XYZ file of C-alpha atoms in Angstrom:
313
model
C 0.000 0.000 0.000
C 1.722 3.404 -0.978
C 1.211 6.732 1.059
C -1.880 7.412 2.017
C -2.871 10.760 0.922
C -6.650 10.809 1.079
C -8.784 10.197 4.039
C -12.396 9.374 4.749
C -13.741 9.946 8.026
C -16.941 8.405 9.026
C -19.165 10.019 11.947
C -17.402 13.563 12.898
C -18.570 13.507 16.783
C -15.688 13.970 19.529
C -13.363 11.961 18.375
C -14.168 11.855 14.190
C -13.575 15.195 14.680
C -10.435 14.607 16.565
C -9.356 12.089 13.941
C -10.028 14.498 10.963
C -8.075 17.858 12.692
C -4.872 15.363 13.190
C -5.090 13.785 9.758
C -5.167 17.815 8.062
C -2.314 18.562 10.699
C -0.502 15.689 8.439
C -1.155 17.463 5.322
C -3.991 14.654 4.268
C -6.892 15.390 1.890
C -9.824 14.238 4.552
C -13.315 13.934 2.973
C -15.598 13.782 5.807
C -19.338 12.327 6.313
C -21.830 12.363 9.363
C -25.874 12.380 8.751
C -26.641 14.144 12.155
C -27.964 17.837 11.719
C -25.642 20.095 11.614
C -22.683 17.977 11.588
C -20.864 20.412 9.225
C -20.788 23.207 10.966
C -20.041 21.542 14.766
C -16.972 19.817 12.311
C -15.573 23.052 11.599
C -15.548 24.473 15.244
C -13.805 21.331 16.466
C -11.223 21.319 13.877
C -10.547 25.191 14.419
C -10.468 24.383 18.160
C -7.867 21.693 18.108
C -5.730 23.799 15.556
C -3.937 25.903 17.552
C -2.909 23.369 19.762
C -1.742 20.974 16.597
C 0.154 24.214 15.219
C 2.104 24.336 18.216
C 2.912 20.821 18.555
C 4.186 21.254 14.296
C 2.094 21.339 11.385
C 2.980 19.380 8.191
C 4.194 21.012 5.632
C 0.442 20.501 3.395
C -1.235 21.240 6.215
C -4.358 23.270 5.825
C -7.936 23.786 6.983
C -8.946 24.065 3.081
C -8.319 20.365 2.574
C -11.551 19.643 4.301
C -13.928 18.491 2.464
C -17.827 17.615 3.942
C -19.954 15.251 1.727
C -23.535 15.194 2.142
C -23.701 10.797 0.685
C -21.456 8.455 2.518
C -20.543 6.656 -1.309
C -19.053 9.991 -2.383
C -17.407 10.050 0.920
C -15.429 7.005 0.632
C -14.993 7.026 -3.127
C -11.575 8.628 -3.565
C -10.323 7.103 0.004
C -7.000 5.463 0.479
C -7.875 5.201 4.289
C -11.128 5.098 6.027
C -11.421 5.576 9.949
C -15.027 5.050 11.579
C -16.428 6.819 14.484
C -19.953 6.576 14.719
C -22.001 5.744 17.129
C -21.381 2.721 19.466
C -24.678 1.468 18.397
C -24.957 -2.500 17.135
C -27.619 -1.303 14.659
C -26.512 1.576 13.535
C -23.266 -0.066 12.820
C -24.817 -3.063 11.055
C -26.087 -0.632 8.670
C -23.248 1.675 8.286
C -20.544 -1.022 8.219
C -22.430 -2.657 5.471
C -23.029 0.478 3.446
C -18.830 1.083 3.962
C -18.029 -2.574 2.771
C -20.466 -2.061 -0.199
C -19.394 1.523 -1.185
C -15.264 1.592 -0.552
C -13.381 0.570 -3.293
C -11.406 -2.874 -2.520
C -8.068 -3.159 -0.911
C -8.756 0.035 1.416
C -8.765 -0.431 5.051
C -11.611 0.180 7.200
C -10.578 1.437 10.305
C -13.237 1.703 13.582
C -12.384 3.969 16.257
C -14.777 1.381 18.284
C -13.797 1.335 22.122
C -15.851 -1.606 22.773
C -16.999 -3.747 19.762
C -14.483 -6.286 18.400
C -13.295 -6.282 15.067
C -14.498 -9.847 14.479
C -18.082 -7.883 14.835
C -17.989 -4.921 12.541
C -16.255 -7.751 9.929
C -19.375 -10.096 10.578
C -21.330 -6.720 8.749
C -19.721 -6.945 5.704
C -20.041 -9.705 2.982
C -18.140 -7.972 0.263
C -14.552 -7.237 1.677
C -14.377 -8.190 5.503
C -10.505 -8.901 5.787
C -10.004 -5.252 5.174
C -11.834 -4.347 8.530
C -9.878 -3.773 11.732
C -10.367 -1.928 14.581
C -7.869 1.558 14.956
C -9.180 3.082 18.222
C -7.641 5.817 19.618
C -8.105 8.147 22.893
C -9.229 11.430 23.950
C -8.527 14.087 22.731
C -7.844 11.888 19.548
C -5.990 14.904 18.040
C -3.065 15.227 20.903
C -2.943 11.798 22.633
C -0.147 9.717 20.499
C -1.886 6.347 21.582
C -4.175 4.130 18.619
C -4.643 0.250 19.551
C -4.875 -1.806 16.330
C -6.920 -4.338 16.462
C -7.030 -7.100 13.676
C -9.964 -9.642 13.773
C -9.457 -13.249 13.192
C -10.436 -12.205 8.788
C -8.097 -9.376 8.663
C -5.242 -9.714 6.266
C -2.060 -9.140 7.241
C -1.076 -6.955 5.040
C -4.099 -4.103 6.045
C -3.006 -4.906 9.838
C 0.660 -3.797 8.828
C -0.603 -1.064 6.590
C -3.081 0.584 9.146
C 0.526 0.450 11.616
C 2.021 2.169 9.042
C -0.304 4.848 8.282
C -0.927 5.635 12.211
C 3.482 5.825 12.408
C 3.391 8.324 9.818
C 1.223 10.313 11.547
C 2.962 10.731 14.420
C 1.027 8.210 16.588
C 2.252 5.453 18.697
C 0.440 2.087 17.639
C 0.187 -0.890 19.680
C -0.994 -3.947 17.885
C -3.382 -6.063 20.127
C -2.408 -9.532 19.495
C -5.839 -11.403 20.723
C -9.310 -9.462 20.121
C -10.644 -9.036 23.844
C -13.880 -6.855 24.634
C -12.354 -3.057 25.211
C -9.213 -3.985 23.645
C -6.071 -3.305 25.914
C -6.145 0.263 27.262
C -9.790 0.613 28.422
C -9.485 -2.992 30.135
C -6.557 -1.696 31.947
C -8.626 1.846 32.982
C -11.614 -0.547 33.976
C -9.450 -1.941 36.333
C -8.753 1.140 37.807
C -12.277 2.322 37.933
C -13.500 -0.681 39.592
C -10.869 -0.122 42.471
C -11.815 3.435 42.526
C -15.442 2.607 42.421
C -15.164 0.003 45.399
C -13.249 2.610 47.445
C -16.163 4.961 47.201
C -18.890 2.732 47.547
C -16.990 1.582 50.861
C -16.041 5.230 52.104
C -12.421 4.493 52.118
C -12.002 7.757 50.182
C -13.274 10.535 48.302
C -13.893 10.745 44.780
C -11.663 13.771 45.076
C -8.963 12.129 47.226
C -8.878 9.513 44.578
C -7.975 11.685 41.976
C -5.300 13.278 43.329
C -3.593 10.371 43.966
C -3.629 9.257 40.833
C -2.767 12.488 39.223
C -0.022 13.386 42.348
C 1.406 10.063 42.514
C 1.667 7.196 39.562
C -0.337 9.141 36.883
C 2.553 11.160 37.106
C 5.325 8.567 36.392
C 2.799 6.424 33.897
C 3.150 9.459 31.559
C 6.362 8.591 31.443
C 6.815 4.986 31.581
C 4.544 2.554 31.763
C 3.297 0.334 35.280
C 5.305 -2.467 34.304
C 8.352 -0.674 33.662
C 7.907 1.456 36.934
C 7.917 -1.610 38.779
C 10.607 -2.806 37.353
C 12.478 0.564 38.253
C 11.387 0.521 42.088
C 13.387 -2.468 42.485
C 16.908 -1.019 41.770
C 19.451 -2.659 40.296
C 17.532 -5.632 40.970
C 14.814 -4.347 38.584
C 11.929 -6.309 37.975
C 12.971 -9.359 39.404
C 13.771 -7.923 42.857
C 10.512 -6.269 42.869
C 8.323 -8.561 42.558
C 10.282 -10.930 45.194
C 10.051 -8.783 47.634
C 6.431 -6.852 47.031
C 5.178 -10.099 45.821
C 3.586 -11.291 48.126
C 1.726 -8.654 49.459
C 0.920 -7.737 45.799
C -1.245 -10.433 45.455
C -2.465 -9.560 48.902
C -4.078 -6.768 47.985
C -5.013 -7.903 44.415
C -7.060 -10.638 46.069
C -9.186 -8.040 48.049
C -10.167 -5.586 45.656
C -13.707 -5.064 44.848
C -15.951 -5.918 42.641
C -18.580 -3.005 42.847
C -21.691 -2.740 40.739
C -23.084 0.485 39.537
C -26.069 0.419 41.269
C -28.432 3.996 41.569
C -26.945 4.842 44.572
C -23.179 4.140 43.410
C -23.484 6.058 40.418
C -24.929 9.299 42.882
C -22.255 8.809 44.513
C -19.386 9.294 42.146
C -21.762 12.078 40.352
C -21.509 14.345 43.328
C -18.377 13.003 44.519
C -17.247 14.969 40.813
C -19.331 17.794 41.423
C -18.095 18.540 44.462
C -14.242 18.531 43.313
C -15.203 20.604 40.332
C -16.791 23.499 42.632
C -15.910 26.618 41.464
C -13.335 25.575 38.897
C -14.654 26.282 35.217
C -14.695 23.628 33.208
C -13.352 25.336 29.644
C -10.091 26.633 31.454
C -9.256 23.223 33.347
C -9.582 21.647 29.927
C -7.299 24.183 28.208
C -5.061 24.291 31.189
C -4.861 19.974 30.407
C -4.366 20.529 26.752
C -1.863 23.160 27.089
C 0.193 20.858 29.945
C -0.249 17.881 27.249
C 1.423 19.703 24.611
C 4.460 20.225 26.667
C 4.685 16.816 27.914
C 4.726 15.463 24.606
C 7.208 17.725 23.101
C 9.396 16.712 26.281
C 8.900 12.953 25.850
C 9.391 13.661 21.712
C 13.199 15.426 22.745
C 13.699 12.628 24.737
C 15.732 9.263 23.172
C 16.348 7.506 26.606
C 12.600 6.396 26.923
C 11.294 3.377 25.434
């Protein structure tokens, strides 16, 4: 598969919009489709949002806001595509419908790419009956535009050669792919969050902690080195010049200690209120646009850090 230079995006919500600001950042011709009312317009004022913050991370050298292009029928959308990347609605039967309509209306040998954070590729291939080993899953994280992350996700019908050519394409644009080797449900990244939340969840529910207590240790203590490096490798760091080894001899044990009383919450009514106005209560006072800017603007210089860094794997 040669350079991709034209791009289809498919459903231009949160993160098809986030998808089609990076992909003009690149310099790519993006040709861009979404039925809901209005979707033009709300396009536009996402793209123009994340721009500035894509300009100061480095703009190709094609980049341009004039090489969007908004088609009103999803066949016209596709038709010129080297690359197509799906974000619609996490829907069964909407995607049934609109994974069939892609398979029947892209022209053969392009991938499909869904941004799905939850259905497994083996799903969205079971919609099409015209070209299903094309189909993969390319899901990325919010915002899609700044954070470098994309899992790919072959099904058990993808060819090989779209898995390595949807790695390729996400390289070029200056993401960092991880190729899931086994479809699970949620991939790889959202099982490991889910993890997290349930923890975080139990420790509520319990009254261990506050919602608010919780998040700051995350974000004061390991969120802070995870940016970095990952769990694994922080582990493997604590131990010294034992690494890894010496770690898990020593905090072994009680590791499993604690793994084997976590909970295993359900979000019931009264849970969810909980962690509702648990959030509401850290949030008083603090406006909402500016804490999101002020997270944008602190992700921008972490990644130009981490991207003058070569001691980091």
């Amino acid at each position: 598969m040669s350079a991709v230079t034209r791009v289809a995006v498919v459903g231009t919500g949160v993160i098809g919009a986030g998808w089609a600001a990076l992909f003009l950042a690149r310099g790519l011709d993006v040709t861009a489709y979404d039925p809901a009312p209005d979707a033009h317009r709300r396009l536009l004022d996402a793209v123009r949002t994340a721009w500035p913050a894509l300009r100061e991370l480095g703009l190709s050298e094609h980049a341009s806001l004039d090489n969007l292009r908004f088609a009103d029928d999803l066949a016209v959308a596709v038709a010129g595509a080297e690359f197509v990347q799906e974000s619609g609605p996490e829907h069964i039967a909407l995607k049934q419908s609109l994974f069939a309509a892609l398979d029947a209306a892209t022209p053969a040998g392009v991938p499909i790419a869904s941004s799905s954070s939850g259905l497994m590729p083996s799903e969205l291939q079971g919609m099409c009956t015209r070209h299903p080993e094309r189909v993969l899953v390319g899901h990325p994280f919010h915002p899609a535009y700044l954070i470098p992350l994309v899992e790919v996700v072959p099904g058990p019908g993808t060819a090989p050669e779209i898995a390595d050519a949807a790695t390729a394409f996400y390289t070029g644009i200056g993401k960092r792919p991880i190729r899931i080797r086994q479809e699970v449900p949620g991939h790889v990244t959202n099982r490991l969050q889910a993890a997290l939340w349930r923890e975080a969840y139990s420790l509520v529910e319990r009254g261990v902690a506050s919602v608010a207590d919780i998040d700051a240790a995350i974000a004061n203590g390991p969120g802070l080195r995870w940016a970095l490096l990952g769990p694994l490798v922080n582990q493997h760091l604590s131990g010294g010049p034992g690494g890894m080894a010496h770690t898990l001899e020593h905090l072994g044990p009680p590791a499993q200690a604690w793994m084997d009383d976590l909970g295993a919450p359900q979000l019931t009514p009264e849970l969810t209120t909980l962690l509702v106005d648990g959030v509401d209560r850290e949030l008083a006072g603090i406006d909402r646009d500016r804490m999101v800017a002020a997270r944008d603007t602190l992700l921008i210089r972490l990644l130009q850090a981490k991207q003058q860094s070569d001691a980091l794997p």
